[in-house]
Coordinates of C-alpha atoms in Angstrom, one line a residue:
M3 CA 23.9 19.8 -7.2
K4 CA 21.2 17.3 -8.1
I5 CA 18.8 16.5 -5.3
V6 CA 16.1 13.7 -5.9
I7 CA 13.1 14.1 -3.5
A8 CA 11.3 10.7 -3.4
P9 CA 9.0 10.2 -0.6
D10 CA 5.7 8.4 0.3
S11 CA 2.6 10.0 1.7
F12 CA 2.4 11.0 5.3
K13 CA -0.7 9.1 6.2
E14 CA -3.8 11.1 7.1
S15 CA -2.0 14.4 6.6
L16 CA 0.0 14.8 3.3
S17 CA 0.0 13.1 0.0
A18 CA 3.3 12.0 -1.5
V19 CA 3.1 15.0 -4.0
S20 CA 2.7 17.4 -1.0
V21 CA 5.4 15.8 1.0
A22 CA 7.8 16.2 -2.0
A23 CA 6.7 20.0 -2.4
C24 CA 7.3 20.7 1.3
I25 CA 10.9 19.2 1.2
E26 CA 11.7 21.0 -1.9
K27 CA 10.3 24.3 -0.5
G28 CA 12.5 24.0 2.6
F29 CA 15.6 23.0 0.9
R30 CA 15.2 25.9 -1.6
E31 CA 15.5 28.4 1.2
I32 CA 19.1 27.3 1.7
F33 CA 20.0 25.9 -1.8
P34 CA 18.0 28.0 -4.3
D35 CA 20.2 27.0 -7.2
A36 CA 20.1 23.2 -6.8
D37 CA 18.6 21.0 -9.5
Y38 CA 15.6 19.4 -7.8
V39 CA 13.8 16.4 -9.2
T40 CA 10.7 15.3 -7.4
L41 CA 9.5 11.7 -7.6
P42 CA 6.5 11.1 -5.3
L43 CA 6.1 7.4 -4.6
A44 CA 4.0 4.7 -3.1
D45 CA 4.3 1.0 -2.1
G46 CA 0.9 -0.4 -3.2
G47 CA -1.2 1.6 -0.5
E48 CA -3.1 4.7 -0.8
G49 CA -1.9 7.1 -3.5
T50 CA -0.4 4.3 -5.7
V51 CA -2.8 5.2 -8.7
D52 CA -1.8 8.8 -8.6
V53 CA 1.8 7.9 -8.4
L54 CA 1.9 5.7 -11.3
L55 CA -0.2 8.1 -13.5
Q56 CA 2.8 10.4 -13.3
G57 CA 4.7 8.1 -15.6
L58 CA 1.9 6.4 -17.5
A59 CA -0.8 7.7 -19.9
G60 CA -4.3 7.0 -18.6
Q61 CA -7.4 8.4 -17.1
K62 CA -8.9 8.3 -13.7
R63 CA -12.5 6.9 -13.4
T64 CA -15.1 6.7 -10.5
H65 CA -17.4 3.9 -9.8
Q66 CA -19.9 3.6 -7.0
V67 CA -19.3 0.5 -4.9
E68 CA -19.8 -0.9 -1.4
G69 CA -17.6 0.5 1.3
P70 CA -16.1 -1.8 4.0
L71 CA -19.2 -2.0 6.0
G72 CA -21.7 -1.9 3.0
E73 CA -22.1 1.9 2.8
L74 CA -22.0 3.4 -0.9
V75 CA -18.7 5.0 -1.7
S76 CA -17.3 6.7 -4.9
A77 CA -14.1 4.8 -5.6
E78 CA -11.5 6.0 -8.0
W79 CA -9.4 3.7 -10.3
A80 CA -7.6 4.3 -13.6
M81 CA -7.4 2.8 -17.0
L82 CA -4.0 3.0 -18.8
E83 CA -3.8 3.6 -22.6
P84 CA -1.9 0.8 -24.4
S85 CA 1.7 1.7 -25.0
A86 CA 5.0 0.5 -26.3
Q87 CA 5.6 -0.6 -22.6
S88 CA 2.4 -2.6 -22.5
T89 CA -0.1 -3.3 -25.4
K90 CA -2.7 -4.5 -23.0
R91 CA -5.5 -2.5 -21.5
T92 CA -4.4 -2.1 -17.9
A93 CA -6.4 -1.0 -14.9
L94 CA -4.9 0.5 -11.7
I95 CA -6.9 -0.3 -8.5
E96 CA -6.2 0.4 -4.9
I97 CA -8.0 -1.7 -2.3
A98 CA -8.1 1.4 -0.2
A99 CA -10.3 3.1 -2.6
A100 CA -13.2 0.8 -1.9
S101 CA -12.2 -1.2 1.2
G102 CA -9.9 1.2 2.9
L103 CA -9.4 2.1 6.6
D104 CA -9.5 5.6 5.9
L105 CA -13.1 5.4 4.8
L106 CA -14.0 4.6 8.4
T107 CA -13.7 6.6 11.6
P108 CA -11.7 4.9 14.4
E109 CA -15.0 4.1 16.2
Q110 CA -16.4 2.4 13.0
R111 CA -13.5 0.0 12.6
D112 CA -14.7 -3.6 12.8
P113 CA -12.6 -6.3 11.0
L114 CA -15.1 -9.1 12.1
V115 CA -17.7 -7.6 9.5
A116 CA -15.6 -5.4 7.3
S117 CA -15.6 -6.8 3.7
S118 CA -13.6 -6.5 0.5
F119 CA -16.7 -6.8 -1.6
G120 CA -16.4 -3.3 -3.0
T121 CA -13.0 -4.1 -4.2
G122 CA -14.4 -7.0 -6.2
Q123 CA -17.0 -4.6 -7.7
L124 CA -14.1 -2.4 -8.8
I125 CA -12.4 -5.3 -10.3
L126 CA -15.7 -6.3 -12.1
E127 CA -16.0 -2.8 -13.5
A128 CA -12.4 -2.9 -14.8
I129 CA -13.2 -6.1 -16.6
E130 CA -16.4 -4.8 -18.0
Q131 CA -14.4 -1.8 -19.4
G132 CA -12.1 -4.2 -21.1
A133 CA -9.1 -4.5 -18.8
Q134 CA -6.8 -7.4 -19.7
T135 CA -4.2 -6.7 -16.9
I136 CA -5.1 -5.3 -13.4
I137 CA -2.6 -4.0 -11.1
L138 CA -4.0 -4.1 -7.5
G139 CA -2.4 -2.2 -4.7
L140 CA -3.1 -3.8 -1.3
G141 CA -2.2 -1.2 1.3
G142 CA -4.5 0.4 3.7
S143 CA -7.3 -2.1 3.9
A144 CA -10.0 -2.1 6.6
T145 CA -10.7 -5.7 6.1
N146 CA -9.6 -9.0 7.5
D147 CA -11.7 -11.3 5.4
G148 CA -9.1 -13.0 3.2
G149 CA -10.5 -11.5 0.0
A150 CA -13.8 -13.3 0.6
G151 CA -15.7 -10.3 -0.3
I152 CA -13.9 -10.1 -3.7
V153 CA -14.8 -13.8 -4.3
Q154 CA -18.5 -13.1 -3.7
A155 CA -18.6 -9.9 -5.8
L156 CA -17.2 -11.8 -8.8
G157 CA -19.7 -14.7 -8.6
G158 CA -18.1 -17.2 -6.1
R159 CA -20.3 -18.6 -3.4
L160 CA -19.1 -19.3 0.1
L161 CA -21.4 -21.7 1.8
D162 CA -21.8 -22.9 5.4
R163 CA -22.7 -26.6 6.4
N164 CA -26.4 -25.9 5.6
G165 CA -25.6 -24.6 2.1
Q166 CA -26.4 -21.1 3.1
E167 CA -24.4 -18.1 1.8
L168 CA -22.0 -16.7 4.6
G169 CA -22.3 -13.1 5.5
R170 CA -19.8 -10.5 4.9
G171 CA -16.5 -10.1 6.9
G172 CA -13.7 -12.2 8.4
A173 CA -15.5 -13.7 11.3
A174 CA -18.1 -15.4 9.0
L175 CA -15.2 -17.5 7.5
A176 CA -15.2 -19.7 10.7
E177 CA -18.5 -21.2 9.4
L178 CA -17.1 -21.8 5.8
A179 CA -17.8 -25.4 4.7
L180 CA -17.9 -25.2 0.9
I181 CA -16.4 -22.9 -1.9
D182 CA -18.6 -22.8 -4.8
L183 CA -16.9 -21.2 -8.0
T184 CA -19.5 -22.5 -10.6
D185 CA -20.9 -19.1 -11.3
L186 CA -17.7 -17.3 -11.2
D187 CA -17.3 -14.6 -13.8
S188 CA -15.5 -16.6 -16.6
R189 CA -13.5 -13.7 -17.8
C190 CA -11.4 -13.9 -14.7
A191 CA -9.4 -16.7 -16.2
D192 CA -8.2 -14.3 -19.0
V193 CA -7.1 -11.5 -16.8
E194 CA -3.5 -11.1 -15.7
L195 CA -3.6 -9.9 -12.0
I196 CA -0.5 -8.3 -10.6
V197 CA -0.8 -7.7 -6.8
A198 CA 1.4 -5.0 -5.4
C199 CA 2.1 -5.9 -1.8
D200 CA 4.2 -3.9 0.7
V201 CA 4.5 -6.8 3.3
D202 CA 5.7 -10.4 3.3
N203 CA 3.6 -11.7 6.3
P204 CA 1.9 -15.1 5.9
L205 CA -1.9 -15.6 6.0
C206 CA -2.1 -17.0 9.5
G207 CA -0.1 -17.4 12.7
D208 CA 1.7 -14.9 15.1
N209 CA 3.2 -13.1 12.1
G210 CA 0.0 -13.3 10.0
A211 CA -2.7 -10.9 8.9
S212 CA -4.8 -11.0 12.0
H213 CA -2.1 -10.8 14.7
I214 CA 0.0 -8.2 13.1
F215 CA -2.6 -5.9 11.4
G216 CA -5.8 -6.8 13.0
P217 CA -5.4 -4.4 16.0
Q218 CA -4.9 -1.4 13.8
K219 CA -8.2 -2.2 12.1
G220 CA -10.0 -2.3 15.4
A221 CA -9.6 -5.9 16.5
S222 CA -9.4 -6.8 20.2
P223 CA -6.9 -9.4 21.4
E224 CA -9.9 -12.0 21.5
Q225 CA -11.0 -11.0 18.1
V226 CA -7.5 -11.4 16.7
V227 CA -7.6 -15.0 17.7
T228 CA -11.2 -15.5 16.2
L229 CA -10.1 -13.9 12.9
D230 CA -6.9 -16.0 12.7
K231 CA -8.9 -19.1 13.2
A232 CA -11.3 -17.9 10.5
L233 CA -8.6 -17.4 8.0
A234 CA -7.1 -20.8 8.8
N235 CA -10.3 -22.4 8.1
F236 CA -10.7 -20.5 4.7
A237 CA -7.3 -21.7 3.7
Q238 CA -8.0 -25.5 4.8
I239 CA -11.2 -25.6 2.9
A240 CA -9.6 -24.1 -0.2
E241 CA -6.8 -26.6 -0.1
S242 CA -9.1 -29.7 0.7
Q243 CA -11.2 -28.7 -2.4
G244 CA -8.2 -28.3 -4.6
C245 CA -9.1 -24.5 -5.3
V246 CA -5.5 -23.4 -4.9
G247 CA -2.4 -24.5 -6.7
G248 CA 1.1 -24.9 -5.5
D249 CA 2.8 -27.3 -3.0
D250 CA 3.4 -25.0 0.0
P251 CA 0.7 -24.5 2.6
V252 CA -1.5 -21.6 1.8
H253 CA -1.6 -20.4 5.4
S254 CA 2.2 -19.8 5.4
R255 CA 2.7 -18.3 2.0
V256 CA 4.8 -15.1 1.8
G257 CA 2.8 -12.0 1.2
Y258 CA -0.6 -13.7 1.8
G259 CA -1.1 -11.8 5.0
A260 CA -1.4 -8.5 3.0
A261 CA -4.6 -6.6 3.3
G262 CA -6.2 -8.9 5.8
G263 CA -5.4 -12.0 3.8
T264 CA -6.7 -10.6 0.5
P265 CA -4.3 -12.8 -1.7
M266 CA -6.1 -15.8 -0.3
G267 CA -9.3 -15.1 -2.2
L268 CA -7.6 -13.5 -5.3
G269 CA -5.7 -16.8 -5.7
L270 CA -9.0 -18.7 -6.0
L271 CA -9.9 -16.5 -9.1
F272 CA -7.0 -15.2 -11.1
N273 CA -3.6 -16.2 -12.4
M274 CA -2.0 -14.0 -9.8
Q275 CA 1.5 -12.5 -9.4
I276 CA 2.5 -11.0 -6.1
K277 CA 5.2 -8.3 -6.5
P278 CA 6.8 -5.9 -3.9
G279 CA 4.8 -2.7 -4.3
I280 CA 7.6 -0.3 -4.1
E281 CA 9.7 -2.2 -6.6
M282 CA 7.0 -2.3 -9.1
V283 CA 6.4 1.4 -8.7
L284 CA 10.1 2.2 -9.0
D285 CA 10.5 0.1 -12.2
V286 CA 7.4 1.6 -13.8
L287 CA 8.5 5.2 -13.1
Q288 CA 12.0 4.3 -14.2
A289 CA 13.5 5.4 -11.0
D290 CA 17.1 4.2 -11.7
D291 CA 17.3 6.5 -14.7
V292 CA 15.9 9.5 -12.6
L293 CA 18.6 8.9 -9.9
K294 CA 21.6 9.0 -12.3
G295 CA 23.9 11.8 -11.5
A296 CA 22.1 12.7 -8.2
D297 CA 24.2 14.0 -5.3
L298 CA 21.6 13.4 -2.6
V299 CA 18.2 11.5 -2.2
I300 CA 15.6 12.6 0.2
T301 CA 12.8 10.2 1.2
G302 CA 10.4 9.7 3.9
E303 CA 6.9 8.6 5.2
G304 CA 4.7 9.2 8.1
Q305 CA 6.3 6.8 10.6
M306 CA 9.7 5.2 10.2
D307 CA 11.2 2.4 12.2
N308 CA 12.8 -0.9 11.6
Q309 CA 9.6 -2.1 9.9
T310 CA 10.4 0.3 7.1
L311 CA 12.9 -2.4 6.0
Q312 CA 10.0 -4.7 5.2
G313 CA 9.5 -3.4 1.7
K314 CA 8.3 0.2 2.5
T315 CA 9.0 3.1 0.1
P316 CA 12.0 4.7 1.9
Y317 CA 13.8 1.3 2.0
G318 CA 13.2 0.8 -1.6
I319 CA 14.5 4.0 -3.1
A320 CA 17.4 4.0 -0.6
K321 CA 18.4 0.6 -1.9
R322 CA 18.4 1.8 -5.5
A323 CA 20.3 5.0 -4.5
S324 CA 22.9 2.9 -2.7
L325 CA 23.5 1.0 -5.8
Q326 CA 24.6 4.2 -7.5
G327 CA 26.6 5.4 -4.6
I328 CA 24.1 8.2 -3.6
P329 CA 23.5 9.0 0.0
T330 CA 20.0 9.1 1.3
I331 CA 18.3 11.2 4.1
G332 CA 15.0 10.1 5.6
I333 CA 12.5 12.4 6.9
A334 CA 9.4 11.0 8.9
G335 CA 6.5 12.5 10.7
S336 CA 7.7 10.4 13.6
L337 CA 10.5 8.0 14.3
G338 CA 9.7 4.7 16.1
T339 CA 11.5 3.5 19.2
E340 CA 13.6 1.1 17.0
V341 CA 15.4 2.6 14.0
E342 CA 18.9 1.3 14.4
A343 CA 18.6 -1.0 11.5
L344 CA 17.7 1.9 9.2
Y345 CA 21.0 3.4 9.7
G346 CA 22.5 0.6 7.6
E347 CA 20.4 1.9 4.6
M348 CA 20.3 5.7 5.2
S349 CA 22.9 8.2 6.2
S350 CA 20.6 10.1 8.7
L351 CA 17.0 10.2 9.9
F352 CA 14.9 13.1 11.1
G353 CA 11.5 13.4 12.7
T354 CA 9.4 16.5 12.1
V355 CA 7.4 16.7 15.4
R356 CA 8.9 19.7 17.3
S357 CA 7.5 19.0 20.8
P358 CA 4.8 16.9 22.6
Q359 CA 1.6 17.4 20.7
S360 CA -1.8 15.7 20.3
L361 CA -2.4 13.7 17.2
D362 CA -4.9 16.3 15.8
Q363 CA -2.2 19.1 16.2
V364 CA 0.5 16.9 14.5
L365 CA -1.8 16.3 11.6
Q366 CA -2.8 20.0 11.3
E367 CA 0.9 21.2 11.3
A368 CA 2.3 18.6 9.3
E369 CA 3.1 20.8 6.3
K370 CA 4.7 23.5 8.4
N371 CA 6.7 21.0 10.4
L372 CA 7.9 19.2 7.4
T373 CA 9.0 22.3 5.6
R374 CA 10.9 23.6 8.6
T375 CA 12.6 20.3 9.1
A376 CA 13.8 20.2 5.5
R377 CA 15.0 23.8 5.8
N378 CA 17.0 22.9 8.9
I379 CA 18.5 19.8 7.3
A380 CA 19.6 21.9 4.3
A381 CA 21.2 24.5 6.6
T382 CA 23.0 21.8 8.5
L383 CA 24.5 20.3 5.2
K384 CA 25.5 23.8 4.2
L385 CA 27.1 24.5 7.5
G386 CA 29.1 21.2 7.2
R387 CA 30.4 22.0 3.8
K388 CA 31.7 25.3 5.2
I389 CA 33.4 23.6 8.1
L390 CA 35.1 21.0 6.0
S391 CA 36.2 23.4 3.1

């Protein structure tokens, strides 16, 4: 029996590699002789660089940059070696490494002033090191600045009506009157930028960056409205100056709401491609070949609900498995109140939390709870085989 274990991380507790190891440990108690293949995954958020380095030759590097609130952080990224698959020097960068929510305590979260400037510094470092292609994962950002910080880090100037440079953060964009790209690093024009995005939200509106993701980054209801208007102003100024191509309005473009609207700023600088993060990762890791001959796929992430269908890792791998007629089981740290739509993609779903617990206790016991849940699922499968035989 071949079992493919292909989860994402459990946010704030276990990496994708650790999640896969726990599931395998639990299953091995019941099926010690099964053929286990682990395929830790990511969808563009935290851990994407580590996941991609599983299947690609490259080296991690560290660069000191500004964090989301201006503090210095050591951010990791990776440079891939040229290969038959890609002859270009390719950099792997996560926005979470320099501008991530996990770099801040809950009390520090402030999307009004949080900036993507440090991510721009990482991009600049990759260019300095000869990157011709950059793969940028957009999950897990602390920012709502429309990528304005990245624009500023790469030489662009964002000016108010008095010709003064804007401060950092999303709220400052309400004062934007002029985008000056005269001093933009000229090498940006020669870089291919692939943006790995795990959401399809637009930049603005009720389903946009500020309304959907602002609250988890610390925004109050009033601040959500402020940030949404500021991003709309950024888009309007960019369009009026002819800084962005395309016929459709920038504020409603699919995927532009990712990472606090970061594609907005990136689109001013690069020849950009937006790709679903999980699809990009699955293709790079040749997941379809890994799945061949499997009897079961086990996937999961920290929280699973109907939003998992919006390009998240479990949905991505379940779709690929379904095409080969392979059933999928999902394991989550917790299941949301609405999971019914997920049953159309997965055979069954399981949560790992055993009883009402504080968040701290849930995070501390994540490994034990996950291993036990996997063991119980395997035992149930074995019992079912006996009953039906």
